[in-house]
PDB file of C-alpha atoms and ligand atoms in Angstrom:
ATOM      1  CA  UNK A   9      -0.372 -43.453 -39.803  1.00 56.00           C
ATOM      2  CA  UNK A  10       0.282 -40.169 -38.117  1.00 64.00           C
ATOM      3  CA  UNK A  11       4.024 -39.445 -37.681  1.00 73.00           C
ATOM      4  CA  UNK A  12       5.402 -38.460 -34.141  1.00 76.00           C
ATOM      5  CA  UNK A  13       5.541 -35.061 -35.278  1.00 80.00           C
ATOM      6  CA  UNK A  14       2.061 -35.142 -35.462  1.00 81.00           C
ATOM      7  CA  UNK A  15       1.010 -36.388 -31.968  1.00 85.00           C
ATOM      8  CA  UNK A  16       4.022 -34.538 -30.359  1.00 87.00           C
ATOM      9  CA  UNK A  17       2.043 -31.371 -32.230  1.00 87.00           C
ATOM     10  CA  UNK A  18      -1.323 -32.650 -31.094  1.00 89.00           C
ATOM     11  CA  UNK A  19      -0.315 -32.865 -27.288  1.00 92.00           C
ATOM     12  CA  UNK A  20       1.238 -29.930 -27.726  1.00 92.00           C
ATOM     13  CA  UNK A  21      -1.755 -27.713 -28.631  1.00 93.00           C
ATOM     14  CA  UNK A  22      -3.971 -29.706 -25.902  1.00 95.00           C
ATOM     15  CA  UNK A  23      -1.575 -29.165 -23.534  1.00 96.00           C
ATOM     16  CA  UNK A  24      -1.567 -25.529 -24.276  1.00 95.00           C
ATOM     17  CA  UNK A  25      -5.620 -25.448 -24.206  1.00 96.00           C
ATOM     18  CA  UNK A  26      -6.163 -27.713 -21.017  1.00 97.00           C
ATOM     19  CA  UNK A  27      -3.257 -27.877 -18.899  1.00 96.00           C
ATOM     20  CA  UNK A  28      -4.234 -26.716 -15.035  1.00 96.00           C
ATOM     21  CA  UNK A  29      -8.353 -26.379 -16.414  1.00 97.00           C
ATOM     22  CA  UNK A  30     -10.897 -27.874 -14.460  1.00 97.00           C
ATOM     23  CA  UNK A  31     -13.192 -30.418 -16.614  1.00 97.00           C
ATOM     24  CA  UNK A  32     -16.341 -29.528 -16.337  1.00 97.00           C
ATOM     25  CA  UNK A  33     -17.817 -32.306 -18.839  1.00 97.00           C
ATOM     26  CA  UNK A  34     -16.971 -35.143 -20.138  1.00 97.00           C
ATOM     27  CA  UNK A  35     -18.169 -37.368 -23.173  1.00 96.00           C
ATOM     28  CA  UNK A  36     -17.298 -40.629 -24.729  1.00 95.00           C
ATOM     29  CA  UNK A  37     -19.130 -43.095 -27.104  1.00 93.00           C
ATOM     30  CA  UNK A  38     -16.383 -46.018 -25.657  1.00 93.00           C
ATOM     31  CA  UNK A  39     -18.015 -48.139 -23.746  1.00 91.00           C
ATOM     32  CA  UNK A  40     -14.304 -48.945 -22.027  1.00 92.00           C
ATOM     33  CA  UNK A  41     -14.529 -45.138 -21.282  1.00 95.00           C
ATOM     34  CA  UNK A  42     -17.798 -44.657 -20.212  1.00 94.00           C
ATOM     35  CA  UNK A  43     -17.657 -47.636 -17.649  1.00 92.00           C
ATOM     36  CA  UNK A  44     -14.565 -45.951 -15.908  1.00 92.00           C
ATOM     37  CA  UNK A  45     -16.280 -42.397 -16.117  1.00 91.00           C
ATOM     38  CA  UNK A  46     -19.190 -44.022 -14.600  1.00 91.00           C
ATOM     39  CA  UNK A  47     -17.208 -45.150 -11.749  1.00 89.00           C
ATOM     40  CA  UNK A  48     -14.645 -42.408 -11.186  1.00 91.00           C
ATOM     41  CA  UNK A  49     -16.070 -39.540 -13.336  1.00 95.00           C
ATOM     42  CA  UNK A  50     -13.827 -37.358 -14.887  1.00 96.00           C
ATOM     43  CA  UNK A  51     -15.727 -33.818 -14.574  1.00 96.00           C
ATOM     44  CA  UNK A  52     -14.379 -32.229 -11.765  1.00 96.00           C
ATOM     45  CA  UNK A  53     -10.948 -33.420 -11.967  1.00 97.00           C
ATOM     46  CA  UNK A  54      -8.264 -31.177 -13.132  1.00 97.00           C
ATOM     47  CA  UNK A  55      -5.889 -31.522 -16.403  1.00 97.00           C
ATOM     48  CA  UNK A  56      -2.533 -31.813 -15.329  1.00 96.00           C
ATOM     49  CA  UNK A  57      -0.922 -32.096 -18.655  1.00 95.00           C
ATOM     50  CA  UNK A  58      -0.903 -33.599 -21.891  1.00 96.00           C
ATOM     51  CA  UNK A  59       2.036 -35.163 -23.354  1.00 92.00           C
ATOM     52  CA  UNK A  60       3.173 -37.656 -26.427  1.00 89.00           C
ATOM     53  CA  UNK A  61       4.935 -41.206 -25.921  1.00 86.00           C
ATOM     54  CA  UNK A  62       5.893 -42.168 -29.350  1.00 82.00           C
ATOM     55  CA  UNK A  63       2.779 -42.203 -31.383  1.00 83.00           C
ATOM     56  CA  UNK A  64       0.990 -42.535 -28.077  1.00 89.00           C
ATOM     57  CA  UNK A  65      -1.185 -39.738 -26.326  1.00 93.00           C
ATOM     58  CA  UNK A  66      -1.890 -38.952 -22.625  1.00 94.00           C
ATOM     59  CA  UNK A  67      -3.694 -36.999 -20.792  1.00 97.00           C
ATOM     60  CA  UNK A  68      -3.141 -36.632 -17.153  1.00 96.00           C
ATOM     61  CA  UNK A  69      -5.980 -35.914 -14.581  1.00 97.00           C
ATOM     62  CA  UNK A  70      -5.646 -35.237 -10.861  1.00 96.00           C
ATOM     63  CA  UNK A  71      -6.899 -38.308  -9.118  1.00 94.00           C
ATOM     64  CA  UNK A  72      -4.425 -40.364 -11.100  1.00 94.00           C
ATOM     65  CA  UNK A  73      -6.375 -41.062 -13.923  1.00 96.00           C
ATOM     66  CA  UNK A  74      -4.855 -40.576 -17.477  1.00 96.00           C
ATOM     67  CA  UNK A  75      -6.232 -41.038 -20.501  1.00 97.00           C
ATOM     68  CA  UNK A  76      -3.776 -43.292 -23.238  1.00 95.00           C
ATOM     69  CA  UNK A  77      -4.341 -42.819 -26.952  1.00 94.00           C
ATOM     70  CA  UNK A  78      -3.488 -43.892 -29.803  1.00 89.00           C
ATOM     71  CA  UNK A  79      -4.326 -41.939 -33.612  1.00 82.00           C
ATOM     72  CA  UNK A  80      -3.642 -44.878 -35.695  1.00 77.00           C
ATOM     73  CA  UNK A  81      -4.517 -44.365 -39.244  1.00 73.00           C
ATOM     74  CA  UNK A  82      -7.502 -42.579 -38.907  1.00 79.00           C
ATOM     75  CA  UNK A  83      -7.701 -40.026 -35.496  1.00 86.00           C
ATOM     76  CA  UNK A  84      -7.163 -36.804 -34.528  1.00 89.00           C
ATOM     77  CA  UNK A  85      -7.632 -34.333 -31.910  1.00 93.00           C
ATOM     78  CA  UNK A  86      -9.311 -30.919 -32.131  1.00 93.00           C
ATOM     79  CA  UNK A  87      -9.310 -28.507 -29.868  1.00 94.00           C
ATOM     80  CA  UNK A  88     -12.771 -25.874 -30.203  1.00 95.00           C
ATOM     81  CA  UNK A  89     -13.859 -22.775 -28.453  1.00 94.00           C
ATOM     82  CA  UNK A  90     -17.308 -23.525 -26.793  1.00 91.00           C
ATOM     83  CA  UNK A  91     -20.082 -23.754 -28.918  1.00 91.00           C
ATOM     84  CA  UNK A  92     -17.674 -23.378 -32.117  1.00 94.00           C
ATOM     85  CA  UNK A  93     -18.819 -25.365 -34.943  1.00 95.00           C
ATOM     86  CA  UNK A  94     -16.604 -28.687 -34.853  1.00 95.00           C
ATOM     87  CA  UNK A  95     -15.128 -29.671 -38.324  1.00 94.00           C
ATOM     88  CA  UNK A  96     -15.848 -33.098 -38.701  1.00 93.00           C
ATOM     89  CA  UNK A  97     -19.348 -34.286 -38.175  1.00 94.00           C
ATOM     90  CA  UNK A  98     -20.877 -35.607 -34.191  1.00 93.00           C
ATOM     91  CA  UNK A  99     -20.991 -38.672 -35.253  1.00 93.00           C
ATOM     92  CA  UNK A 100     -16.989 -39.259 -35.193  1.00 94.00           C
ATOM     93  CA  UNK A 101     -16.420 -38.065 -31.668  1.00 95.00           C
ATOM     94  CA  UNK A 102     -15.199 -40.505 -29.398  1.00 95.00           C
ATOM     95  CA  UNK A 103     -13.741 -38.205 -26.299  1.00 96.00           C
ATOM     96  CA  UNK A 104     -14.788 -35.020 -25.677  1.00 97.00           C
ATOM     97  CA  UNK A 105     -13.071 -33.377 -22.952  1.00 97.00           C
ATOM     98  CA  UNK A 106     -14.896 -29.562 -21.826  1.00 97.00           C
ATOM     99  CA  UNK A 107     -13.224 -27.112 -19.752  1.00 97.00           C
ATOM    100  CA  UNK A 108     -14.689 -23.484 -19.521  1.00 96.00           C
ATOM    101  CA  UNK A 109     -12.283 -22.261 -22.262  1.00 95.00           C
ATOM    102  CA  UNK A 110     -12.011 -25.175 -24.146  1.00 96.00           C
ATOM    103  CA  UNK A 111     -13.362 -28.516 -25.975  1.00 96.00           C
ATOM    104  CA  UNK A 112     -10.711 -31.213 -26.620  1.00 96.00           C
ATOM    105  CA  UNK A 113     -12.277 -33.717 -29.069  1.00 96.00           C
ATOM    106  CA  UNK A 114     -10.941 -37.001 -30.047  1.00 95.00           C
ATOM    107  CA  UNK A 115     -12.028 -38.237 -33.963  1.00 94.00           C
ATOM    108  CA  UNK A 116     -12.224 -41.691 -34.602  1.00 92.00           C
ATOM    109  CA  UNK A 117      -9.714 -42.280 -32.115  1.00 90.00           C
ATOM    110  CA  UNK A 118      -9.377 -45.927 -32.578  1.00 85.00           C
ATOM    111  CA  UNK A 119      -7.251 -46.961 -29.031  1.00 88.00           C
ATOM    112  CA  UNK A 120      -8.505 -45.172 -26.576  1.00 93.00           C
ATOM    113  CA  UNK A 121      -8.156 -46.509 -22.470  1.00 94.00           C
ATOM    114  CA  UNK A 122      -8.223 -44.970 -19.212  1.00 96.00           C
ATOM    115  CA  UNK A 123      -5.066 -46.097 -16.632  1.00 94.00           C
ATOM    116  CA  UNK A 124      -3.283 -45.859 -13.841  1.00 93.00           C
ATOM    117  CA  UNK A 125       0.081 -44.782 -12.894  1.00 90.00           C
ATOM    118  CA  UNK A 126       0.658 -48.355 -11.924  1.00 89.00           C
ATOM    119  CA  UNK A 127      -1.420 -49.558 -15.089  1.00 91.00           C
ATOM    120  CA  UNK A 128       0.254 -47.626 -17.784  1.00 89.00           C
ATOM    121  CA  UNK A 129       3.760 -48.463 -15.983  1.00 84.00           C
ATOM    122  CA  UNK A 130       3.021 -52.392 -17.302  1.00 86.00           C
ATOM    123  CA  UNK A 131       1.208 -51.316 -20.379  1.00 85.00           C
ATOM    124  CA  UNK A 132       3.131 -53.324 -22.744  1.00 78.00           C
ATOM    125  CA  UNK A 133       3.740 -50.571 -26.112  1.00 79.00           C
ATOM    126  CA  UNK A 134       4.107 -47.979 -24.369  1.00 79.00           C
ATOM    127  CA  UNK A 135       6.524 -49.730 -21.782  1.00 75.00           C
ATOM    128  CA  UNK A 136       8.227 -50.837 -24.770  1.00 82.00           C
ATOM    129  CA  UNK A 137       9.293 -47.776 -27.134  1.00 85.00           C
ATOM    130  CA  UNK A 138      12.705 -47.081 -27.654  1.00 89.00           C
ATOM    131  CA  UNK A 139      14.055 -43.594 -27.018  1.00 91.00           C
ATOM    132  CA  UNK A 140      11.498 -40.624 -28.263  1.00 90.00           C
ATOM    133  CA  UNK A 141      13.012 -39.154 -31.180  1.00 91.00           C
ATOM    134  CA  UNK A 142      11.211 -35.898 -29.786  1.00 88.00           C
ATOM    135  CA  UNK A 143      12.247 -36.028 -26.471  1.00 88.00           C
ATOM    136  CA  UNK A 144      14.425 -33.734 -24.421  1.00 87.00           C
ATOM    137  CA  UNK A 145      16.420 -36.107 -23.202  1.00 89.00           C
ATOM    138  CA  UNK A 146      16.546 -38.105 -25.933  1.00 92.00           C
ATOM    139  CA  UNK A 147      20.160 -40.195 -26.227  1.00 92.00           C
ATOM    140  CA  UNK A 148      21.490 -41.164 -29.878  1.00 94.00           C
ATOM    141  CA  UNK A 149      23.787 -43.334 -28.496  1.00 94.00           C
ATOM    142  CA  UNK A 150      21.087 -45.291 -26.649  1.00 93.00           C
ATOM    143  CA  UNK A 151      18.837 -45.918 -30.210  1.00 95.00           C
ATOM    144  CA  UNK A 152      22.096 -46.843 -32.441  1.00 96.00           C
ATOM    145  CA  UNK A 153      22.240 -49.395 -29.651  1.00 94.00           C
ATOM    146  CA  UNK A 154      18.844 -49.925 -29.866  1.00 94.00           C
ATOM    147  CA  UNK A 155      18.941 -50.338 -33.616  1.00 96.00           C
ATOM    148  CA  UNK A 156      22.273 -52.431 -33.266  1.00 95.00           C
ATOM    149  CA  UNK A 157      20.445 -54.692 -31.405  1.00 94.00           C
ATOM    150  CA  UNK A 158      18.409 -56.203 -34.832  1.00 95.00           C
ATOM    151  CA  UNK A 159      21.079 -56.536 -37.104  1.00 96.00           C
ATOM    152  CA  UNK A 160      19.063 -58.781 -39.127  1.00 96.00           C
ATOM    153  CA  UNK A 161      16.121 -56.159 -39.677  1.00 97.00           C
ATOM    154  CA  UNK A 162      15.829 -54.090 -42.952  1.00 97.00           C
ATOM    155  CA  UNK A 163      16.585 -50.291 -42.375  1.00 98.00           C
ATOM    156  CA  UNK A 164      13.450 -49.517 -43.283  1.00 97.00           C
ATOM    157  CA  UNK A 165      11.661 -52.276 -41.038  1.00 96.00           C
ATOM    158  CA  UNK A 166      13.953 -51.102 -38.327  1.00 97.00           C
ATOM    159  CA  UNK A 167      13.255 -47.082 -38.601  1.00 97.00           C
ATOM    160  CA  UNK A 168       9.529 -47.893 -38.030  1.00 94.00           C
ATOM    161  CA  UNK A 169      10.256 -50.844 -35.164  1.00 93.00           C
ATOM    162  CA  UNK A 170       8.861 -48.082 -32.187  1.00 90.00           C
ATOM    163  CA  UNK A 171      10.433 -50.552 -29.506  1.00 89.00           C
ATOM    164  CA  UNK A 172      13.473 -49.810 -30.988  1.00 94.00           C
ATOM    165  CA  UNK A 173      13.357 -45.874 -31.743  1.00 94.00           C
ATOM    166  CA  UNK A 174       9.863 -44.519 -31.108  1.00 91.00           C
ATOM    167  CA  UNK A 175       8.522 -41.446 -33.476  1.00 88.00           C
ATOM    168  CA  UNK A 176       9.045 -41.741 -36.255  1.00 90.00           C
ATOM    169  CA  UNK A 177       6.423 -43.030 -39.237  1.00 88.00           C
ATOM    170  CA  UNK A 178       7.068 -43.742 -42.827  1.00 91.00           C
ATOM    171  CA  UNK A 179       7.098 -40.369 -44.358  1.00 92.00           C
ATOM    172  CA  UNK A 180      10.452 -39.847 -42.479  1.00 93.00           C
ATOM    173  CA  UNK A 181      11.715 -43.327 -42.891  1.00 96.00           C
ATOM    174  CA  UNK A 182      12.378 -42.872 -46.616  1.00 97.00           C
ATOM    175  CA  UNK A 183      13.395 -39.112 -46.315  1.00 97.00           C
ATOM    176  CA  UNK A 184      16.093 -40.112 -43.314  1.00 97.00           C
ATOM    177  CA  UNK A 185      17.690 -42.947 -45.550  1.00 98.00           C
ATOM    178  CA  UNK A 186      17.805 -40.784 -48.271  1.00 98.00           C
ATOM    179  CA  UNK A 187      19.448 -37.787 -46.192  1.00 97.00           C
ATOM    180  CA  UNK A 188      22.053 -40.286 -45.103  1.00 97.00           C
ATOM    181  CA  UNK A 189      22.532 -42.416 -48.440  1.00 97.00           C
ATOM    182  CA  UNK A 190      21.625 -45.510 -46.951  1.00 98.00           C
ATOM    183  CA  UNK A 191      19.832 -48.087 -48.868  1.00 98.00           C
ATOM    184  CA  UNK A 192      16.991 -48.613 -47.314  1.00 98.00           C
ATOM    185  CA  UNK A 193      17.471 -52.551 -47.555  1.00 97.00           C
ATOM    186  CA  UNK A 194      20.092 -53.100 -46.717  1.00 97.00           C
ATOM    187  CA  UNK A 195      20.394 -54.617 -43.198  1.00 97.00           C
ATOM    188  CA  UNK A 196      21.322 -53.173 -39.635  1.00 97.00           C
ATOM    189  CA  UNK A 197      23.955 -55.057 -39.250  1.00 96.00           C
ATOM    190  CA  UNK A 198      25.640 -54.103 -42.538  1.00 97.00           C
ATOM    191  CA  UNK A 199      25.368 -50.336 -41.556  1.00 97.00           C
ATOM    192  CA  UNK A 200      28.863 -48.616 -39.648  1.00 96.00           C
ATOM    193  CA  UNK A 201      28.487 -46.680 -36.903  1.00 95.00           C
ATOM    194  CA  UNK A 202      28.836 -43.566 -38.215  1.00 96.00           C
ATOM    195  CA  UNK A 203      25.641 -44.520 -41.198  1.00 97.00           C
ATOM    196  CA  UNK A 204      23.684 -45.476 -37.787  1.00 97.00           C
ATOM    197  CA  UNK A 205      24.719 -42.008 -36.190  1.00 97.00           C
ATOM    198  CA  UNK A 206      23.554 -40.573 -39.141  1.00 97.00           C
ATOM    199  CA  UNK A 207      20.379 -42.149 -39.342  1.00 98.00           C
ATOM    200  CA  UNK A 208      19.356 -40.717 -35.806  1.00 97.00           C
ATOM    201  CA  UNK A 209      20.670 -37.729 -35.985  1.00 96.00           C
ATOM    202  CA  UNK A 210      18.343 -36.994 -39.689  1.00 96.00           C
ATOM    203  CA  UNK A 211      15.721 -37.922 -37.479  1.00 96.00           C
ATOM    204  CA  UNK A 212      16.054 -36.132 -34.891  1.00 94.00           C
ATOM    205  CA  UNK A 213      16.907 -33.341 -37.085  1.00 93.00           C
ATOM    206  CA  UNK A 214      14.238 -33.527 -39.436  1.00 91.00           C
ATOM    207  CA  UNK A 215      11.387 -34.423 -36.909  1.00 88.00           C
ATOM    208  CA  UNK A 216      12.261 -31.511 -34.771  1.00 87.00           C
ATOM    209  CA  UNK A 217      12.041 -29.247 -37.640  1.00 84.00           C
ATOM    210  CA  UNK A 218       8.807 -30.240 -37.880  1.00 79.00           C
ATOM    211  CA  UNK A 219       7.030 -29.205 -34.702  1.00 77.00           C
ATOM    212  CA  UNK A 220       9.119 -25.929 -34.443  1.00 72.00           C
ATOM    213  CA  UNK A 221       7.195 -22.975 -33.282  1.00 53.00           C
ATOM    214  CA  UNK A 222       5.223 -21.535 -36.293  1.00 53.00           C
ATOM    215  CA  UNK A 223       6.127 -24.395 -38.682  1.00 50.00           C
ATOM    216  CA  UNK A 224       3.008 -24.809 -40.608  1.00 51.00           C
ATOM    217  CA  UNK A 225       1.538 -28.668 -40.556  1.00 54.00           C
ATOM    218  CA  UNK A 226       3.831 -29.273 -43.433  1.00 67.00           C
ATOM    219  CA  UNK A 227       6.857 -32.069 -43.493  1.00 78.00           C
ATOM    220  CA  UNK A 228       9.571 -30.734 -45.279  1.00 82.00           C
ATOM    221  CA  UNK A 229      13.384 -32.598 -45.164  1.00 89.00           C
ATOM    222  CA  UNK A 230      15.160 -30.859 -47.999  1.00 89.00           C
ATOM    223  CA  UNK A 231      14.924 -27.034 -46.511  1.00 84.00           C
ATOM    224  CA  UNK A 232      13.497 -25.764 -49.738  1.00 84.00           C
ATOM    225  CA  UNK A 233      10.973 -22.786 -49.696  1.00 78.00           C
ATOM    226  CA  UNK A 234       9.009 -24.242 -52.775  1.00 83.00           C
ATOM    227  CA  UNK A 235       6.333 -26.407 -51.415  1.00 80.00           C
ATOM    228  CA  UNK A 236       6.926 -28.879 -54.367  1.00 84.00           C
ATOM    229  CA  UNK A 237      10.424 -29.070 -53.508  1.00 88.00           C
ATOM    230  CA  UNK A 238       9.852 -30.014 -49.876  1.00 89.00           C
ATOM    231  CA  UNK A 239      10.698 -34.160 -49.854  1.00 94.00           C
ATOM    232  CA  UNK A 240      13.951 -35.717 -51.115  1.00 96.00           C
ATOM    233  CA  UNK A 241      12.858 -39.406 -52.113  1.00 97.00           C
ATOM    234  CA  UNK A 242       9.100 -39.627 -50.540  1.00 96.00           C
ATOM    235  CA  UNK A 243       5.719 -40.129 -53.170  1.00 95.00           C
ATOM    236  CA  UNK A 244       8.114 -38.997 -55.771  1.00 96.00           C
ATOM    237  CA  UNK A 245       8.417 -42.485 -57.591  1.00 97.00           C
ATOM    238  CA  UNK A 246       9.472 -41.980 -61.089  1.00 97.00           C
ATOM    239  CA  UNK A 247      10.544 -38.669 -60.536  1.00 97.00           C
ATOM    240  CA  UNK A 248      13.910 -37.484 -61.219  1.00 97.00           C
ATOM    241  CA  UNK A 249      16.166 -37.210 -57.852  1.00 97.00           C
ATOM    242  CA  UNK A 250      17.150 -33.498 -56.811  1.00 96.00           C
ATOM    243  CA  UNK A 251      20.522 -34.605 -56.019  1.00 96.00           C
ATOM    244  CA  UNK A 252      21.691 -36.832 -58.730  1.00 96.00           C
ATOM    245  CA  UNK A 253      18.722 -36.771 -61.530  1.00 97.00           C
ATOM    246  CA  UNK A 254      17.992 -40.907 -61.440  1.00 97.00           C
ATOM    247  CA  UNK A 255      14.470 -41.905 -61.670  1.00 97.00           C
ATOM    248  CA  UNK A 256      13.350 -42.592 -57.898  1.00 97.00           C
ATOM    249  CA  UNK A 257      12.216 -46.257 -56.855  1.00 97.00           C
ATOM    250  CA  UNK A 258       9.228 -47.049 -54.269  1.00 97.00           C
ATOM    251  CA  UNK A 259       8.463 -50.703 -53.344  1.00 97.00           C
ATOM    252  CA  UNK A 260       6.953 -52.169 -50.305  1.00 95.00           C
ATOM    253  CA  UNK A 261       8.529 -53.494 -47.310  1.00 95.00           C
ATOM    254  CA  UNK A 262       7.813 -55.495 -44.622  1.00 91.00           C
ATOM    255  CA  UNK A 263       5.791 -58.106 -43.264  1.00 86.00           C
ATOM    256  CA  UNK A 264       3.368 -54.478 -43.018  1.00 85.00           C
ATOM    257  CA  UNK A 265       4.261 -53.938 -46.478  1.00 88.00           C
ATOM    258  CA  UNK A 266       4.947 -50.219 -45.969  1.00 91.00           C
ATOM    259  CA  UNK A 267       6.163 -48.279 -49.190  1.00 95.00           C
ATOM    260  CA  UNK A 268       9.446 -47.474 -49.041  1.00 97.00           C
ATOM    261  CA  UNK A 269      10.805 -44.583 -51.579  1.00 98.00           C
ATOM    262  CA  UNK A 270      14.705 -44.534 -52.582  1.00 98.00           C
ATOM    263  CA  UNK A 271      17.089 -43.373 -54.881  1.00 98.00           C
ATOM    264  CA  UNK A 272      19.055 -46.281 -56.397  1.00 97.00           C
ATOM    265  CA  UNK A 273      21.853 -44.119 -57.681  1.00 97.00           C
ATOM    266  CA  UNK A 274      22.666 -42.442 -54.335  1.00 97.00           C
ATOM    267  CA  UNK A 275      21.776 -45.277 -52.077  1.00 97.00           C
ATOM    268  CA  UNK A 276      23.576 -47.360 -53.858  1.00 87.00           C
ATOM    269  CA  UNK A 277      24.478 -50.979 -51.880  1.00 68.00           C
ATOM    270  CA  UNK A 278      27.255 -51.052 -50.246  1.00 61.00           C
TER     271      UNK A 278
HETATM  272 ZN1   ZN B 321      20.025 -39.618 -56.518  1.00 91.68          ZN
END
């Protein structure tokens, strides 16, 4: 599943490419989509912005119409110059929004709806993320409470729980307990304030790192300039730790079973 990073990136570079363009075409193979285009086409209207919710995408159109969507495991958005060759095949296009300058196209976008103001105000995962990890106004204090608020979660579980902090995927999880020595299962309500501080504030840190200007599309959490070198904990099972030299552990987690990646040495219990 795409991180936050990702999507926050994604919106980015659409926002960048559409924002204040007219549409002058408009193409779905959603039937959902297509019934609403039908109705209240979307050519013609102009792109306010595009922005990122969480893992959640939207795209706003005058007329108040905006487009939700969701990557999941398998989406993405490109954007193309007009009549550039697209790099995955027609076939996997769900959305395609033209302007003059620009083609937006959704991939296998698997969640895909059109709303309302009013309609994405009640739209129940999006109403429900916690605090945007990549937001500007985004308030630490507010997700330790958030987090505090599950005590009987699993630090990993609870990283991923997007009601509770929304952003960040499981890449990060294992790289932010890690960064702050916290066993990843061990549970919320064994953490102090200050591990819970820390927790946000690596993932804040790290995810913000991330989508910096000219940051290629690669994570990296331990600074390093050596593109081996770039993940403390994460796909590394087996492998000796950088910090402490201990073989490092991965198991899965969850009623999702997500794989979780930790060093046992440095995040020990306690
Ligand atoms: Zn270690």
């Amino acid at each position: 599943m795409p991180e936050g990073d990702t999507i926050f990136r994604a919106a980015r570079t659409l926002n960048r490419a559409l924002s204040g363009q007219v549409v002058t075409k408009f193409e779905t193979q959603l039937p959902q989509l297509a019934r609403v285009d039908d109705d209240a086409p979307v050519a013609g209207r102009v792109v306010e912005k595009v922005d990122a919710a969480g893992k959640w995408m939207r795209m706003w159109f005058s007329g108040d119409l905006i487009l939700l969507t969701h990557m999941l495991m398998s989406g993405s958005w490109h954007v193309y110059r007009p009549g550039e060759r697209w790099q995955r095949p027609r076939v996997q296009m769900r959305v395609a929004v033209y302007t003059e300058a620009f083609v937006a196209v959704g991939f296998q976008v698997p969640v895909a709806e059109f709303h309302t103001a009013a309609t994405l105000a009640r739209h129940r995962s999006v109403q429900r993320l916690g605090p945007d990890v990549l937001a500007e106004d985004f308030d630490a204090g507010a997700a330790v409470a958030q987090l505090r608020s599950r005590p009987e979660l699993e630090v990993g579980v609870a990283l991923l729980t997007q009601s509770l902090m929304a952003g960040l995927g499981n890449v990060y999880k294992s790289e932010v307990c890690f960064a702050s020595r916290v066993d990843p299962f061990r549970t919320v309500g064994t953490l102090s304030i200050m591990e819970l501080t820390s927790l946000v504030e690596h993932a804040r840190r790290f995810m913000k790192a991330n989508v910096a200007e000219g940051v290629a599309a690669m994570r990296r959490t331990t600074g390093r300039a050596n593109p081996e070198e770039r993940l403390w904990v994460y796909g590394r099972r087996g492998e000796a730790c950088r910090v402490c030299g201990t073989a490092i552990e991965s198991r899965k987690q969850g009623v999702e079973a997500r794989v979780t990646f930790w060093c046992p040495e440095c995040q020990g219990r306690s």
